[in-house]
Amino acid sequence: MASRARVRAPELVGAGGWLNTGGKDLTLADLRGRILVLDFWTFCCINCLHVLDELRELEEKHRDTVVIVGVHSPKFVHEADHQAVVDAVARYEVHHPVLDDPELVTWKQYAVRAWPTLVVIDPEGYVVAQHAGEGHAHAIAKLVEELEAEHTAKGTLRRGDGPYVAPEPVAGDLKFPGKAVRLPDGHYLVADSGHHSLVELAEDGETVVRRIGDGERGFVDGTAPRFSEPQGLALAPEGLGYDVVVADTVNHALRAVRLSDGSVTTLAGTGKQWWQSSPTEGPATGVDLSSPWDVAFFDGRVWIAMAGVHQLWAYDPATETVAVVAGTTNEGLVDGPVAEAWFAQPSGLAVSADGEKLWVADSETSAVRWVSRETKDVHTAVGTGLFDFGHRDGAADQALLQHPLGVTVLPDGSVAIADTYNHALRRFDPATGQVSTLATDLREPSGAVLVGEDIVVVESARHRLTRLRLPEEAVRVDAVAHRTQRAATEVAPGTLRLDVVFQAPSGQKLDERYGPSTRLLVSSTPPELLLSGAGADSDLTRELVLSDQLTEGVLHVSAMAASCDDDPEIEYPACHVHQQDWGVPVRITPAGASRLPLVLAGME
């Protein structure tokens, strides 16, 4: 086994304390003798949610040697609220200890630059690997097996039960519901995400009529179906043979429900997550999807808010095919033709009354966007980018939201916004260009349904539907504005060497059979920050030239590498994709660094 760099792991510190430990505070000394995997995550981040799912198998298979610790490191202000972290740990079924680090103390100690980042610590307390982004579960599993063998031989591995203590379960008919639709008979169908099922409620929005799904996570069609954290719902037109389309988020699938008997069929997706270089169109049940979060019938097709890859896709019921219709997979806020626009975790969809606009809640940019049916281009109504958010009403170009998840078209053509992390219902009026607040004191609203002169809001973190009368006047709130609080990296103007560090996992090599196995895309906010070096190429090292006319900005770096099993005896070796997007705040100063290393996998 190759020797590794040995760096002593810093202590685990977080002002929010520990969750899932039965009230005990943990230290590295408590975990000595175990293989420790730190998962730096934040609950707004779809890539972090993917990694939670990737780690489940590792967690189960090596439960007597491996301890996974989630280090919750917030991006948004709401994510620094301890109760919100408690809710997220329950919502996403996190079955390991979690350190709540609202001030990013441990994040800084480990020099983390991106969500998600995984750090592996050996039984003697040394950092032996760091991985940013998704797709590293196989590499970590291989490393764990090597560490188990090495430290068993040395006598430094301690087996046994881990420190995880399950919290009290959430009681109630609903558990972190996602979105809802109103059925023709006045009932509601709710995506009961935390119970992995759909629930039909009576007109009062409380009485359970029936449940579709048995509450267990799974991917099963038929009259005894299973879902995995379903979110978005859309009523289907007559004549399709089904009544409701479901965004079955963690199954990476589109499902259809026939209400007469509660039977479920799969319309699109394979159950596997889409990765770069996978097909982006074709027969729907043969194409992978990535965390579909909402659905809406628009322009003759089912449009899909594909949160996992920052795109909009569409399913065509006539041909039973699926294809990308907007977005590039790059994360950000860029308007223009659908093929060139950038989104950031689109999570809510609604169609205007005339069918000419598709409204989009673009959560990570805290924005509301829209797609024109006629011109096929993307526009931003509210929002400025990945790093600015808050609660500010007024002119749309100055207004601020905080991670909205839902949009609902109102009778006058305006749009109600489930402003999730502001715990508010907001309104954007295209006629006046103004943003106002309709209601506050909601708890993580994730969607809403119009019912006459009322609006029924899905209060996800209160596990209920709440009916409100649409007010004639806006609620007055104190305006607040925030920026993502991460320490800026000081860099010098002029030439900056960017190095994305990637070391193929043990037993693997870069896959060069069909061309370059790596990809690097670089851009900046503002664009004027980069005088040269922007764009895409296959080399993971690049010289950038930074402007000396600016004092700060953000470098956006997206890297991908593909590696395959390195064994000549294997005719068809398994291949794996590693990918990550970084948004690196930089401060331009003459004394700054001339090199920027970003670790995709390995050790710097």
XYZ file of C-alpha atoms in Angstrom:
604
model
C 0.000 0.000 0.000
C 1.408 3.413 -0.981
C 2.483 5.729 1.827
C 0.245 8.713 2.515
C 0.798 12.237 3.690
C 0.055 12.463 7.402
C -1.538 15.676 8.652
C -2.901 15.848 12.198
C -6.659 16.451 12.142
C -7.884 19.655 13.843
C -10.442 19.359 16.645
C -14.164 19.436 15.851
C -15.729 22.678 17.098
C -19.160 24.161 16.463
C -21.192 26.703 18.414
C -24.447 24.887 17.616
C -23.311 21.705 19.358
C -23.936 18.076 18.471
C -26.999 16.277 17.097
C -27.725 12.552 16.997
C -25.437 11.787 19.952
C -27.944 11.626 22.797
C -26.777 14.995 24.110
C -23.064 14.097 24.293
C -20.375 16.391 22.899
C -17.823 14.432 20.881
C -14.089 15.062 20.491
C -11.531 13.513 18.180
C -10.199 11.625 21.203
C -13.604 9.950 21.600
C -13.353 8.750 18.000
C -9.740 7.565 18.104
C -9.397 4.029 16.786
C -12.215 4.467 14.264
C -12.010 5.537 10.631
C -13.642 8.966 10.586
C -15.319 10.517 7.530
C -16.206 14.199 7.907
C -18.971 15.334 5.566
C -18.979 19.141 5.274
C -22.499 19.921 4.066
C -25.288 22.454 4.152
C -28.908 21.510 3.726
C -29.739 23.887 0.846
C -27.170 22.176 -1.378
C -28.483 19.491 -3.744
C -24.983 18.078 -4.204
C -24.741 17.660 -0.423
C -28.025 15.738 -0.444
C -26.647 13.490 -3.182
C -23.606 12.741 -1.016
C -25.816 11.873 1.966
C -27.388 9.193 -0.212
C -24.015 8.053 -1.583
C -22.724 7.482 1.964
C -25.639 5.340 3.156
C -24.184 2.071 1.833
C -20.731 2.812 3.285
C -22.337 3.693 6.604
C -24.202 0.391 6.739
C -21.431 -1.892 5.453
C -18.686 -0.555 7.750
C -20.757 0.447 10.763
C -18.327 -1.237 13.226
C -15.206 0.551 11.921
C -16.364 3.797 10.300
C -17.940 6.838 11.944
C -19.399 9.464 9.619
C -19.756 12.928 11.127
C -21.714 15.582 9.289
C -20.230 19.041 9.830
C -23.073 21.395 8.985
C -21.555 24.576 7.531
C -24.239 27.086 6.453
C -24.441 29.167 3.293
C -27.716 30.997 3.999
C -28.589 32.844 7.215
C -31.522 30.505 7.803
C -29.145 27.534 7.767
C -27.337 28.960 10.785
C -30.556 28.584 12.820
C -30.046 25.556 15.054
C -33.664 24.421 14.837
C -33.433 24.500 11.046
C -30.442 22.155 11.239
C -32.396 19.871 13.586
C -35.237 19.833 11.061
C -32.882 19.112 8.148
C -31.238 16.195 9.944
C -34.696 14.670 10.472
C -35.948 15.589 6.978
C -33.062 13.891 5.173
C -32.818 10.899 7.517
C -29.232 11.581 8.572
C -28.250 8.541 10.633
C -24.910 9.702 12.006
C -23.671 12.411 14.400
C -23.864 15.987 13.132
C -21.824 18.955 14.384
C -23.668 22.265 13.941
C -20.943 24.785 12.988
C -22.841 28.037 12.234
C -19.691 30.184 12.391
C -17.716 27.912 10.017
C -14.977 27.358 12.607
C -14.263 23.733 11.711
C -14.792 24.508 8.003
C -11.929 27.024 8.220
C -9.704 24.722 10.303
C -9.910 22.083 7.573
C -9.428 24.693 4.796
C -12.674 23.617 3.098
C -13.673 25.644 0.041
C -16.816 23.954 -1.244
C -20.015 22.127 -0.368
C -19.861 19.165 -0.163
C -16.353 18.172 0.944
C -15.401 14.818 2.468
C -12.333 14.406 4.700
C -11.058 10.985 5.792
C -9.209 10.674 9.109
C -7.391 7.463 10.020
C -7.697 5.681 13.417
C -4.616 7.499 14.701
C -6.131 10.931 14.062
C -4.416 11.909 10.812
C -6.086 13.319 7.691
C -5.384 10.921 4.820
C -7.711 12.122 2.039
C -9.947 14.977 0.963
C -12.612 14.886 -1.748
C -14.764 17.767 -2.984
C -18.083 17.234 -4.734
C -19.988 14.096 -5.659
C -19.069 10.651 -6.914
C -16.387 9.727 -4.382
C -18.186 6.996 -2.414
C -16.408 4.198 -4.305
C -12.983 5.777 -3.678
C -13.687 6.241 0.020
C -14.965 2.653 0.302
C -11.695 1.401 -1.219
C -9.660 3.596 1.128
C -11.669 2.363 4.117
C -10.852 -1.252 3.236
C -7.152 -0.386 3.028
C -7.244 1.482 6.340
C -9.074 -1.408 7.999
C -6.347 -3.825 6.886
C -3.499 -1.482 7.791
C -4.734 -0.574 11.249
C -5.888 -4.089 12.099
C -2.298 -5.175 11.491
C -0.971 -2.294 13.613
C -3.484 -2.909 16.396
C -4.816 0.641 16.157
C -8.308 -0.149 14.821
C -11.127 -0.209 17.385
C -14.309 -1.992 16.330
C -17.746 -1.635 17.900
C -20.882 0.465 17.978
C -20.615 4.099 16.936
C -21.766 7.206 18.827
C -25.015 7.667 16.822
C -28.178 7.981 18.914
C -31.457 8.212 16.996
C -33.626 11.248 17.805
C -37.301 11.053 18.678
C -39.372 10.540 15.489
C -41.668 13.266 14.164
C -45.305 12.344 14.824
C -48.176 13.296 12.504
C -49.861 12.478 9.232
C -47.375 14.559 7.230
C -43.593 14.743 7.578
C -41.793 17.537 5.752
C -44.308 17.701 2.881
C -42.972 19.064 -0.402
C -45.665 20.345 -2.755
C -49.409 19.865 -3.269
C -52.071 20.043 -5.975
C -55.827 20.467 -5.698
C -57.772 17.599 -7.229
C -60.958 18.104 -9.286
C -63.138 16.962 -6.363
C -61.665 19.615 -4.037
C -59.335 17.258 -2.223
C -55.568 17.823 -2.033
C -52.798 15.478 -3.076
C -49.649 16.151 -1.069
C -46.110 14.903 -1.652
C -45.383 13.604 1.852
C -41.630 13.660 1.293
C -40.530 12.558 4.757
C -42.835 9.531 4.626
C -41.829 8.653 1.024
C -45.437 8.666 -0.093
C -48.367 10.706 -1.401
C -51.289 11.613 0.842
C -54.784 12.560 -0.286
C -56.404 15.019 2.133
C -60.047 16.067 2.291
C -61.178 19.626 1.498
C -60.284 20.736 5.026
C -56.610 20.078 4.226
C -56.247 17.933 7.358
C -58.307 14.746 7.159
C -56.442 11.858 5.537
C -58.487 10.132 2.827
C -55.805 7.679 1.730
C -52.070 7.195 1.390
C -50.347 6.117 -1.830
C -47.138 4.371 -0.830
C -46.380 2.429 2.351
C -44.024 4.961 3.927
C -40.856 3.002 3.159
C -38.174 4.382 0.854
C -38.122 2.468 -2.454
C -38.696 2.452 -6.216
C -41.693 0.221 -6.905
C -44.529 0.607 -9.425
C -48.031 -0.883 -9.273
C -50.802 -0.706 -6.698
C -48.343 -1.116 -3.793
C -45.888 1.596 -4.882
C -42.880 3.093 -3.180
C -41.263 6.511 -3.591
C -38.142 8.206 -2.251
C -38.654 11.788 -1.037
C -41.175 12.865 -3.714
C -41.511 16.634 -4.155
C -43.325 18.178 -7.141
C -46.791 17.285 -8.458
C -48.724 18.286 -11.579
C -52.261 17.474 -12.696
C -52.259 15.742 -16.076
C -54.585 16.605 -18.992
C -57.296 14.108 -19.831
C -56.555 11.243 -22.165
C -53.105 10.240 -20.931
C -54.249 7.303 -18.811
C -53.011 8.853 -15.564
C -54.014 11.824 -13.425
C -50.924 13.197 -11.662
C -47.220 13.377 -12.514
C -44.796 13.141 -9.587
C -41.200 14.345 -9.324
C -39.789 11.395 -7.362
C -36.701 13.282 -6.321
C -34.309 10.810 -4.690
C -35.289 8.046 -7.113
C -34.266 10.432 -9.919
C -37.499 9.574 -11.712
C -40.825 10.860 -13.012
C -43.774 8.772 -11.852
C -47.447 8.804 -12.892
C -50.409 8.152 -10.590
C -53.859 6.898 -11.596
C -56.211 8.115 -8.888
C -58.975 5.570 -9.515
C -56.906 2.762 -8.020
C -53.766 4.495 -6.748
C -51.545 2.647 -9.207
C -48.163 4.108 -10.127
C -46.038 3.776 -13.263
C -42.616 5.196 -14.118
C -42.611 7.715 -16.978
C -38.931 8.702 -17.020
C -35.673 7.876 -15.309
C -33.821 4.691 -14.461
C -33.470 5.146 -10.726
C -29.830 6.161 -11.255
C -28.436 9.672 -11.020
C -27.372 11.474 -14.216
C -23.654 12.275 -14.568
C -21.709 14.363 -17.047
C -21.383 12.616 -20.440
C -24.575 10.592 -19.847
C -27.314 10.851 -22.514
C -29.420 14.014 -22.356
C -32.258 12.786 -24.526
C -33.885 9.589 -25.671
C -36.518 7.033 -24.606
C -37.591 8.342 -21.227
C -37.197 5.206 -19.128
C -33.682 4.674 -20.500
C -32.276 8.112 -19.591
C -30.931 8.951 -16.134
C -32.305 12.034 -14.345
C -30.894 14.008 -11.407
C -33.075 15.088 -8.474
C -36.198 16.302 -10.299
C -37.807 18.741 -7.831
C -40.951 19.975 -9.582
C -43.016 19.393 -12.717
C -45.468 21.426 -14.819
C -47.321 20.875 -18.126
C -46.054 23.646 -20.435
C -46.046 23.946 -24.206
C -47.373 20.402 -24.669
C -44.793 18.654 -22.486
C -44.020 17.996 -18.834
C -41.256 20.420 -17.895
C -38.998 19.264 -15.092
C -37.055 21.412 -12.623
C -33.920 19.240 -12.631
C -32.366 20.601 -9.460
C -29.453 18.150 -9.441
C -27.892 19.479 -12.648
C -29.195 23.073 -12.682
C -31.316 22.573 -15.802
C -34.867 22.292 -17.086
C -35.750 19.070 -18.899
C -39.012 18.024 -20.586
C -40.898 14.771 -20.970
C -43.039 14.369 -24.100
C -46.088 12.147 -23.402
C -46.723 11.658 -27.127
C -43.318 10.135 -27.885
C -42.420 9.007 -24.336
C -39.044 10.703 -24.663
C -37.145 13.085 -22.420
C -34.632 15.826 -23.276
C -32.832 18.864 -21.887
C -34.653 22.077 -22.816
C -32.802 24.801 -20.862
C -29.553 25.245 -18.979
C -25.965 24.109 -19.445
C -25.349 22.330 -16.062
C -23.243 25.345 -15.041
C -24.523 26.807 -11.772
C -25.328 30.502 -11.736
C -27.670 33.212 -12.980
C -27.291 33.874 -16.699
C -30.227 34.872 -18.905
C -30.590 34.466 -22.658
C -31.476 31.654 -25.090
C -32.517 28.480 -23.272
C -29.465 26.562 -24.510
C -27.107 29.172 -23.019
C -28.878 30.120 -19.773
C -27.558 29.121 -16.352
C -29.750 28.055 -13.442
C -28.919 27.142 -9.855
C -31.020 24.352 -8.397
C -34.414 25.173 -9.969
C -37.021 23.883 -7.505
C -40.462 25.276 -8.375
C -42.484 25.682 -11.589
C -45.772 27.397 -12.495
C -47.401 28.272 -15.828
C -48.982 31.654 -16.529
C -52.727 31.725 -17.204
C -52.195 32.367 -20.920
C -49.656 29.535 -21.170
C -46.949 31.867 -22.492
C -44.577 31.875 -19.501
C -43.090 29.198 -17.297
C -42.182 30.702 -13.925
C -39.194 29.148 -12.133
C -38.136 29.349 -8.487
C -34.348 29.220 -8.867
C -33.451 28.479 -5.276
C -29.657 28.796 -4.998
C -29.648 32.218 -6.699
C -32.622 33.283 -4.523
C -34.314 34.225 -7.776
C -37.551 34.008 -9.723
C -36.978 33.447 -13.445
C -39.256 32.808 -16.424
C -39.073 31.054 -19.777
C -40.876 32.452 -22.822
C -42.825 29.868 -24.819
C -42.603 31.966 -27.979
C -38.980 33.131 -27.974
C -37.453 30.227 -25.998
C -35.315 32.456 -23.831
C -34.836 32.905 -20.073
C -35.402 36.107 -18.082
C -34.854 37.017 -14.434
C -37.655 38.810 -12.599
C -36.127 38.893 -9.098
C -32.623 37.988 -7.942
C -29.005 38.866 -8.626
C -26.898 35.728 -8.186
C -25.522 33.008 -5.959
C -24.251 35.152 -3.116
C -26.836 37.877 -2.421
C -30.069 37.182 -0.568
C -32.328 38.643 2.119
C -35.850 39.946 2.692
C -36.359 43.234 0.893
C -39.534 44.427 -0.850
C -39.884 47.098 -3.530
C -38.634 47.328 -7.094
C -37.798 43.868 -8.430
C -34.265 44.800 -9.437
C -33.527 45.681 -5.778
C -35.741 43.121 -4.012
C -34.258 40.116 -2.225
C -35.465 36.579 -1.523
C -33.822 33.737 0.413
C -33.800 30.294 -1.251
C -37.369 30.143 -2.634
C -38.703 26.682 -3.497
C -42.123 27.381 -5.006
C -44.105 29.672 -7.314
C -47.886 29.920 -7.796
C -49.688 32.073 -10.382
C -52.412 34.274 -8.859
C -55.681 35.347 -10.581
C -54.368 38.817 -11.469
C -51.311 37.388 -13.242
C -48.915 38.084 -10.385
C -46.822 35.309 -8.843
C -46.855 34.123 -5.234
C -43.418 32.962 -4.098
C -42.778 30.399 -1.378
C -39.806 32.296 0.056
C -38.643 29.292 1.986
C -35.723 30.476 4.105
C -37.461 33.774 4.924
C -40.475 31.796 6.239
C -42.660 34.036 4.085
C -45.071 34.171 1.177
C -43.992 36.903 -1.253
C -45.566 38.344 -4.409
C -44.068 39.582 -7.669
C -46.306 41.697 -9.888
C -45.084 41.794 -13.518
C -47.398 44.732 -14.244
C -45.680 47.033 -11.727
C -42.313 45.341 -11.331
C -42.807 45.344 -7.549
C -42.172 42.679 -4.920
C -44.224 42.609 -1.706
C -44.790 40.300 1.263
C -48.157 38.565 1.628
C -47.545 36.632 4.852
C -44.817 35.922 7.380
C -44.363 33.517 10.308
C -44.660 30.482 8.067
C -42.133 27.675 8.561
C -40.130 26.779 5.467
C -42.992 27.109 2.957
C -42.210 24.949 -0.071
C -45.258 25.428 -2.304
C -48.805 26.789 -2.454
C -52.165 26.047 -4.076
C -54.767 28.652 -5.060
C -58.289 27.967 -3.732
C -60.728 30.726 -4.727
C -59.720 33.880 -2.851
C -57.515 31.869 -0.505
C -54.104 30.304 -0.870
C -53.120 27.036 0.803
C -49.438 27.014 1.741
C -47.370 23.890 2.331
C -45.535 24.631 5.585
C -42.914 21.954 5.228
C -41.179 22.342 8.596
C -44.545 22.508 10.432
C -45.704 19.367 8.623
C -49.036 20.838 7.530
C -51.084 22.785 5.003
C -52.046 26.307 6.093
C -54.944 28.184 4.461
C -54.582 31.975 4.181
C -56.853 34.691 2.790
C -54.979 36.606 0.114
C -54.508 40.077 1.653
C -55.476 43.259 -0.127
C -52.371 44.995 1.187
C -48.832 43.828 1.684
C -47.425 42.989 5.093
C -44.749 45.464 6.144
C -41.440 43.910 7.154
C -38.031 45.326 8.003
C -35.717 44.992 5.016
C -32.562 42.914 5.462
C -29.827 42.012 3.005
C -27.116 39.369 3.303
C -24.160 37.980 1.427
C -22.821 34.457 1.766
C -20.337 34.619 4.628
C -17.189 32.812 3.557
C -13.667 34.106 4.042
C -12.295 35.526 0.795
C -9.029 34.150 -0.577
C -6.451 36.883 -1.044
C -4.889 36.699 -4.502
C -2.569 39.025 -6.384
C -3.647 40.828 -9.553
C -2.172 39.548 -12.789
C -1.302 35.901 -13.357
C -2.908 33.350 -11.035
C -2.109 29.659 -11.445
C -5.210 27.523 -10.867
C -4.480 23.910 -9.921
C -7.317 21.433 -9.478
C -5.755 18.575 -7.539
C -6.979 15.147 -8.623
C -5.352 11.845 -7.725
C -7.090 8.758 -9.065
C -8.215 6.524 -6.188
C -6.174 3.451 -5.314
C -6.602 0.774 -7.973
C -7.882 3.196 -10.606
C -6.507 5.288 -13.454
C -7.789 8.144 -15.594
C -10.075 6.890 -18.355
C -8.541 8.094 -21.640
C -10.173 5.496 -23.946
C -12.566 7.950 -25.581
C -10.612 11.177 -25.306
C -9.720 13.467 -22.386
C -10.993 12.222 -19.019
C -10.914 15.619 -17.326
C -12.749 18.900 -17.855
C -12.253 22.341 -16.331
C -14.616 25.287 -16.783
C -13.789 28.725 -15.358
C -15.781 31.969 -15.209
C -16.101 34.892 -12.814
C -18.459 37.388 -11.195
C -18.185 40.063 -12.380
C -16.976 38.848 -15.800
C -14.462 41.737 -15.874
C -12.509 40.041 -13.051
C -10.964 37.605 -15.551
C -8.896 39.235 -18.280
C -8.027 35.791 -19.641
C -8.414 32.142 -18.696
C -12.207 31.861 -18.819
C -13.873 29.007 -20.667
C -13.603 25.229 -20.900
C -10.632 22.938 -21.514
C -9.467 19.459 -20.519
C -6.365 20.456 -18.516
C -6.905 20.710 -14.730
C -4.185 23.378 -14.518
C -4.679 26.826 -16.021
C -3.147 30.280 -15.926
C -5.694 32.985 -15.185
C -5.089 36.704 -15.522
C -6.952 38.837 -12.983
C -7.817 42.490 -13.393
C -6.015 45.050 -11.230
C -9.004 47.388 -11.546
C -11.213 45.389 -9.155
C -10.829 44.688 -5.450
C -13.023 41.595 -5.086
C -15.103 39.064 -6.972
C -15.897 35.365 -7.267
C -14.151 32.727 -9.364
C -16.495 29.974 -10.553
C -14.627 26.730 -11.170
C -16.232 23.487 -12.361
C -14.080 20.353 -12.605
C -14.790 16.786 -13.697
C -12.561 13.712 -13.836
C -13.373 10.138 -14.865
C -11.374 7.175 -13.529
C -11.681 3.434 -14.165
C -10.541 0.281 -12.418
C -6.896 -0.370 -13.337
C -6.866 -4.143 -13.745
C -5.914 -5.667 -17.118
C -7.810 -8.831 -16.225
C -11.130 -6.952 -16.199
C -12.556 -6.743 -19.731
C -15.123 -4.050 -18.866
C -13.727 -2.062 -15.928
C -16.088 -0.029 -13.779
C -15.716 3.708 -14.286
C -16.517 6.547 -11.922
C -17.105 10.280 -12.366
C -15.836 12.837 -9.840
C -17.163 16.379 -10.162
C -17.434 19.588 -8.191
C -18.347 23.252 -8.639
C -16.547 25.868 -6.559
C -17.536 29.479 -6.029
C -14.362 31.003 -4.578
C -14.683 34.565 -3.205
C -11.402 36.372 -3.857
C -9.938 39.653 -2.655
C -7.402 41.313 -4.984
C -4.356 42.573 -3.117
C -0.684 42.995 -4.146
C 0.392 40.723 -1.288
C -2.016 37.968 -2.317
C -1.192 34.479 -3.538
C -0.230 33.722 -7.129
C -1.493 30.121 -6.969
C -4.966 28.776 -6.141
C -5.133 25.023 -5.386
C -8.545 23.318 -5.248
C -8.695 19.675 -4.180
C -11.085 17.517 -6.192
C -9.644 14.285 -4.782
C -6.424 13.471 -2.942
C -4.159 15.619 -0.821
C -2.574 18.974 -1.691
